[in-house]
Tab-separated table of N, CA, C and O in Angstrom:
chain	number	residue	atom	x	y	z
A	148	MET	N	81.640	104.759	109.110
A	148	MET	CA	82.586	105.848	108.933
A	148	MET	C	81.933	106.942	108.086
A	148	MET	O	81.111	106.654	107.224
A	149	PRO	N	82.309	108.173	108.302
A	149	PRO	CA	81.740	109.277	107.526
A	149	PRO	C	81.967	109.109	106.023
A	149	PRO	O	82.894	108.446	105.602
A	150	THR	N	81.112	109.753	105.246
A	150	THR	CA	81.160	109.562	103.802
A	150	THR	C	81.715	110.747	103.039
A	150	THR	O	81.700	110.738	101.819
A	151	SER	N	82.197	111.778	103.715
A	151	SER	CA	82.809	112.898	103.005
A	151	SER	C	84.105	113.294	103.710
A	151	SER	O	84.295	113.024	104.900
A	152	LEU	N	84.982	113.933	102.970
A	152	LEU	CA	86.270	114.337	103.529
A	152	LEU	C	86.097	115.324	104.674
A	152	LEU	O	86.809	115.247	105.681
A	153	ALA	N	85.146	116.235	104.564
A	153	ALA	CA	84.896	117.213	105.634
A	153	ALA	C	84.432	116.517	106.916
A	153	ALA	O	84.870	116.880	108.009
A	154	ASN	N	83.576	115.509	106.778
A	154	ASN	CA	83.109	114.768	107.949
A	154	ASN	C	84.253	114.005	108.605
A	154	ASN	O	84.343	113.958	109.835
A	155	ILE	N	85.115	113.410	107.798
A	155	ILE	CA	86.260	112.679	108.344
A	155	ILE	C	87.169	113.638	109.114
A	155	ILE	O	87.584	113.345	110.233
A	156	LYS	N	87.469	114.792	108.532
A	156	LYS	CA	88.329	115.774	109.209
A	156	LYS	C	87.700	116.240	110.516
A	156	LYS	O	88.375	116.322	111.543
A	157	ASN	N	86.404	116.523	110.520
A	157	ASN	CA	85.724	116.966	111.737
A	157	ASN	C	85.776	115.906	112.821
A	157	ASN	O	85.977	116.224	113.999
A	158	LYS	N	85.595	114.640	112.457
A	158	LYS	CA	85.660	113.548	113.444
A	158	LYS	C	87.060	113.462	114.038
A	158	LYS	O	87.215	113.263	115.244
A	159	LEU	N	88.092	113.601	113.198
A	159	LEU	CA	89.463	113.532	113.696
A	159	LEU	C	89.824	114.767	114.514
A	159	LEU	O	90.574	114.653	115.483
A	160	ASP	N	89.304	115.931	114.154
A	160	ASP	CA	89.562	117.159	114.927
A	160	ASP	C	89.134	116.987	116.380
A	160	ASP	O	89.791	117.503	117.292
A	161	ASP	N	88.045	116.269	116.605
A	161	ASP	CA	87.524	116.063	117.953
A	161	ASP	C	88.379	115.108	118.775
A	161	ASP	O	88.202	115.011	119.986
A	162	ARG	N	89.306	114.383	118.131
A	162	ARG	CA	90.066	113.344	118.828
A	162	ARG	C	91.567	113.605	118.837
A	162	ARG	O	92.351	112.693	119.105
A	163	ILE	N	91.968	114.842	118.594
A	163	ILE	CA	93.398	115.193	118.632
A	163	ILE	C	93.943	114.911	120.032
A	163	ILE	O	93.316	115.225	121.036
A	164	GLY	N	95.114	114.286	120.081
A	164	GLY	CA	95.755	113.952	121.354
A	164	GLY	C	95.426	112.564	121.856
A	164	GLY	O	95.998	112.122	122.847
A	165	GLU	N	94.545	111.844	121.191
A	165	GLU	CA	94.156	110.508	121.627
A	165	GLU	C	95.023	109.435	120.968
A	165	GLU	O	95.530	109.609	119.863
A	166	LYS	N	95.172	108.318	121.685
A	166	LYS	CA	95.921	107.182	121.146
A	166	LYS	C	95.087	106.487	120.076
A	166	LYS	O	93.867	106.378	120.196
A	167	LEU	N	95.798	105.995	119.045
A	167	LEU	CA	95.100	105.312	117.969
A	167	LEU	C	95.976	104.233	117.361
A	167	LEU	O	97.178	104.161	117.627
A	168	MET	N	95.342	103.400	116.554
A	168	MET	CA	96.042	102.395	115.778
A	168	MET	C	95.639	102.593	114.325
A	168	MET	O	94.455	102.746	114.025
A	169	VAL	N	96.612	102.613	113.433
A	169	VAL	CA	96.358	102.763	112.007
A	169	VAL	C	96.745	101.459	111.323
A	169	VAL	O	97.876	100.991	111.468
A	170	ILE	N	95.806	100.864	110.622
A	170	ILE	CA	96.068	99.673	109.839
A	170	ILE	C	96.076	100.107	108.378
A	170	ILE	O	95.067	100.575	107.863
A	171	ALA	N	97.239	99.971	107.726
A	171	ALA	CA	97.402	100.452	106.359
A	171	ALA	C	97.680	99.297	105.415
A	171	ALA	O	98.353	98.325	105.782
A	172	GLN	N	97.177	99.427	104.210
A	172	GLN	CA	97.462	98.457	103.164
A	172	GLN	C	98.910	98.665	102.722
A	172	GLN	O	99.292	99.762	102.355
A	173	ALA	N	99.707	97.583	102.760
A	173	ALA	CA	101.125	97.706	102.420
A	173	ALA	C	101.469	96.908	101.176
A	173	ALA	O	102.619	96.609	100.919
A	174	GLY	N	100.489	96.570	100.430
A	174	GLY	CA	100.734	95.789	99.224
A	174	GLY	C	99.718	94.686	99.113
A	174	GLY	O	98.703	94.665	99.806
A	175	ARG	N	100.015	93.766	98.278
A	175	ARG	CA	99.095	92.675	98.010
A	175	ARG	C	98.920	91.782	99.236
A	175	ARG	O	99.848	91.092	99.657
A	176	LYS	N	97.752	91.814	99.802
A	176	LYS	CA	97.380	91.016	100.976
A	176	LYS	C	98.279	91.261	102.188
A	176	LYS	O	98.416	90.408	103.048
A	177	LYS	N	98.910	92.429	102.256
A	177	LYS	CA	99.743	92.782	103.395
A	177	LYS	C	99.204	94.043	104.041
A	177	LYS	O	98.761	94.960	103.355
A	178	THR	N	99.267	94.082	105.337
A	178	THR	CA	98.893	95.285	106.071
A	178	THR	C	99.975	95.596	107.095
A	178	THR	O	100.683	94.702	107.552
A	179	THR	N	100.103	96.862	107.438
A	179	THR	CA	100.991	97.278	108.520
A	179	THR	C	100.137	97.905	109.606
A	179	THR	O	99.164	98.595	109.321
A	180	GLU	N	100.519	97.661	110.822
A	180	GLU	CA	99.785	98.170	111.975
A	180	GLU	C	100.717	99.092	112.744
A	180	GLU	O	101.819	98.694	113.117
A	181	ARG	N	100.284	100.324	112.945
A	181	ARG	CA	101.098	101.298	113.664
A	181	ARG	C	100.292	101.916	114.788
A	181	ARG	O	99.127	102.233	114.619
A	182	HIS	N	100.955	102.091	115.923
A	182	HIS	CA	100.323	102.704	117.083
A	182	HIS	C	100.936	104.078	117.318
A	182	HIS	O	102.133	104.262	117.116
A	183	GLY	N	100.116	105.020	117.756
A	183	GLY	CA	100.619	106.356	118.031
A	183	GLY	C	99.537	107.260	118.584
A	183	GLY	O	98.518	106.799	119.086
A	184	ILE	N	99.787	108.555	118.471
A	184	ILE	CA	98.879	109.582	118.980
A	184	ILE	C	98.552	110.532	117.832
A	184	ILE	O	99.454	110.983	117.121
A	185	LEU	N	97.271	110.832	117.663
A	185	LEU	CA	96.854	111.800	116.649
A	185	LEU	C	97.337	113.179	117.088
A	185	LEU	O	96.902	113.697	118.116
A	186	ARG	N	98.277	113.761	116.343
A	186	ARG	CA	98.911	114.999	116.769
A	186	ARG	C	98.263	116.239	116.163
A	186	ARG	O	97.946	117.176	116.884
A	187	GLU	N	98.082	116.269	114.835
A	187	GLU	CA	97.543	117.471	114.184
A	187	GLU	C	96.691	117.077	112.985
A	187	GLU	O	96.886	116.013	112.408
A	188	THR	N	95.767	117.977	112.644
A	188	THR	CA	95.010	117.813	111.410
A	188	THR	C	95.200	119.057	110.562
A	188	THR	O	95.268	120.170	111.087
A	189	TYR	N	95.318	118.851	109.286
A	189	TYR	CA	95.472	119.926	108.308
A	189	TYR	C	94.349	119.791	107.291
A	189	TYR	O	93.607	118.811	107.319
A	190	PRO	N	94.223	120.743	106.368
A	190	PRO	CA	93.109	120.661	105.403
A	190	PRO	C	93.073	119.372	104.581
A	190	PRO	O	92.000	118.897	104.244
A	191	ALA	N	94.223	118.780	104.272
A	191	ALA	CA	94.222	117.587	103.420
A	191	ALA	C	94.782	116.345	104.097
A	191	ALA	O	94.561	115.235	103.630
A	192	VAL	N	95.543	116.507	105.196
A	192	VAL	CA	96.195	115.372	105.843
A	192	VAL	C	96.087	115.475	107.361
A	192	VAL	O	95.791	116.538	107.905
A	193	PHE	N	96.370	114.336	108.028
A	193	PHE	CA	96.502	114.349	109.478
A	193	PHE	C	97.814	113.669	109.847
A	193	PHE	O	98.333	112.837	109.111
A	194	VAL	N	98.380	114.055	111.004
A	194	VAL	CA	99.700	113.607	111.425
A	194	VAL	C	99.563	112.740	112.673
A	194	VAL	O	98.862	113.098	113.619
A	195	VAL	N	100.272	111.602	112.658
A	195	VAL	CA	100.288	110.689	113.787
A	195	VAL	C	101.727	110.591	114.301
A	195	VAL	O	102.649	110.287	113.536
A	196	ASP	N	101.935	110.890	115.596
A	196	ASP	CA	103.233	110.663	116.238
A	196	ASP	C	103.276	109.195	116.633
A	196	ASP	O	102.434	108.733	117.410
A	197	LEU	N	104.264	108.468	116.114
A	197	LEU	CA	104.323	107.026	116.307
A	197	LEU	C	104.990	106.643	117.617
A	197	LEU	O	105.839	107.373	118.142
A	198	ASP	N	104.629	105.467	118.111
A	198	ASP	CA	105.240	104.878	119.295
A	198	ASP	C	106.687	104.524	118.943
A	198	ASP	O	106.932	103.713	118.050
A	199	GLN	N	107.653	105.116	119.629
A	199	GLN	CA	109.060	104.919	119.295
A	199	GLN	C	109.576	103.529	119.639
A	199	GLN	O	110.608	103.112	119.129
A	200	ASN	N	108.877	102.792	120.476
A	200	ASN	CA	109.287	101.423	120.794
A	200	ASN	C	109.017	100.473	119.628
A	200	ASN	O	109.642	99.423	119.534
A	201	GLU	N	108.094	100.824	118.748
A	201	GLU	CA	107.701	99.946	117.647
A	201	GLU	C	108.209	100.408	116.289
A	201	GLU	O	108.280	99.614	115.362
A	202	ASN	N	108.535	101.684	116.137
A	202	ASN	CA	108.841	102.245	114.824
A	202	ASN	C	110.188	102.951	114.825
A	202	ASN	O	110.620	103.488	115.840
A	203	SER	N	110.827	102.975	113.655
A	203	SER	CA	112.126	103.621	113.547
A	203	SER	C	112.029	105.097	113.183
A	203	SER	O	113.021	105.798	113.206
A	204	PHE	N	110.837	105.584	112.838
A	204	PHE	CA	110.671	107.002	112.542
A	204	PHE	C	109.614	107.590	113.454
A	204	PHE	O	108.810	106.882	114.047
A	205	GLU	N	109.639	108.928	113.574
A	205	GLU	CA	108.854	109.614	114.600
A	205	GLU	C	107.389	109.815	114.259
A	205	GLU	O	106.534	109.666	115.110
A	206	ARG	N	107.114	110.209	113.008
A	206	ARG	CA	105.722	110.533	112.674
A	206	ARG	C	105.426	110.137	111.244
A	206	ARG	O	106.326	109.946	110.439
A	207	VAL	N	104.133	110.048	110.982
A	207	VAL	CA	103.665	109.695	109.649
A	207	VAL	C	102.395	110.496	109.381
A	207	VAL	O	101.689	110.874	110.321
A	208	SER	N	102.150	110.805	108.112
A	208	SER	CA	100.928	111.526	107.777
A	208	SER	C	100.122	110.707	106.780
A	208	SER	O	100.676	109.956	105.974
A	209	TYR	N	98.824	110.879	106.864
A	209	TYR	CA	97.892	110.202	105.964
A	209	TYR	C	96.889	111.233	105.475
A	209	TYR	O	96.617	112.215	106.159
A	210	SER	N	96.313	110.987	104.317
A	210	SER	CA	95.277	111.893	103.823
A	210	SER	C	93.906	111.362	104.231
A	210	SER	O	93.737	110.169	104.488
A	211	TYR	N	92.943	112.247	104.266
A	211	TYR	CA	91.573	111.849	104.586
A	211	TYR	C	91.015	110.944	103.488
A	211	TYR	O	90.173	110.098	103.752
A	212	THR	N	91.537	111.094	102.281
A	212	THR	CA	91.124	110.240	101.168
A	212	THR	C	91.483	108.784	101.432
A	212	THR	O	90.760	107.881	101.016
A	213	ASP	N	92.597	108.543	102.142
A	213	ASP	CA	92.979	107.175	102.491
A	213	ASP	C	91.899	106.486	103.321
A	213	ASP	O	91.630	105.301	103.153
A	214	ILE	N	91.277	107.229	104.224
A	214	ILE	CA	90.196	106.671	105.042
A	214	ILE	C	88.958	106.443	104.183
A	214	ILE	O	88.328	105.387	104.248
A	215	LEU	N	88.641	107.437	103.354
A	215	LEU	CA	87.450	107.358	102.514
A	215	LEU	C	87.519	106.171	101.546
A	215	LEU	O	86.535	105.466	101.344
A	216	THR	N	88.698	105.929	100.977
A	216	THR	CA	88.864	104.828	100.018
A	216	THR	C	89.236	103.511	100.692
A	216	THR	O	89.494	102.523	100.011
A	217	LYS	N	89.312	103.521	102.019
A	217	LYS	CA	89.605	102.329	102.819
A	217	LYS	C	90.995	101.767	102.574
A	217	LYS	O	91.225	100.573	102.706
A	218	ASN	N	91.951	102.643	102.225
A	218	ASN	CA	93.351	102.235	102.156
A	218	ASN	C	93.945	102.122	103.547
A	218	ASN	O	94.922	101.398	103.738
A	219	ILE	N	93.378	102.879	104.493
A	219	ILE	CA	93.771	102.757	105.895
A	219	ILE	C	92.516	102.659	106.745
A	219	ILE	O	91.433	103.079	106.342
A	220	GLU	N	92.710	102.102	107.929
A	220	GLU	CA	91.625	102.023	108.917
A	220	GLU	C	92.175	102.620	110.202
A	220	GLU	O	93.304	102.315	110.598
A	221	VAL	N	91.420	103.487	110.845
A	221	VAL	CA	91.839	104.152	112.068
A	221	VAL	C	90.951	103.674	113.202
A	221	VAL	O	89.729	103.788	113.140
A	222	ASP	N	91.599	103.129	114.254
A	222	ASP	CA	90.868	102.677	115.442
A	222	ASP	C	91.427	103.407	116.654
A	222	ASP	O	92.642	103.355	116.910
A	223	PHE	N	90.555	104.079	117.379
A	223	PHE	CA	90.978	104.785	118.592
A	223	PHE	C	90.846	103.866	119.794
A	223	PHE	O	89.937	103.051	119.878
A	224	ASP	N	91.803	104.003	120.749
A	224	ASP	CA	91.735	103.253	121.993
A	224	ASP	C	90.570	103.810	122.803
A	224	ASP	O	90.464	105.012	122.986
A	225	GLU	N	89.742	102.941	123.264
A	225	GLU	CA	88.558	103.380	124.035
A	225	GLU	C	88.832	103.337	125.514
A	225	GLU	O	89.566	102.689	126.071
């Protein structure tokens, strides 16, 4: 994974509109897995539209720092 926030944003900019899975740390030894589509990127955060069959809310945002510090992991469907 890229080692700077600018590199992370550039990588995500190239994949807007693609399906992805976000694995997030939800506490002590717990993770949550969410599926959706990368909708937009902003200078500090990116927005994921979630799959409505699995989630009760429409979208979620994460910061690029979350990826850098490994609080979340982003996997794109190939």
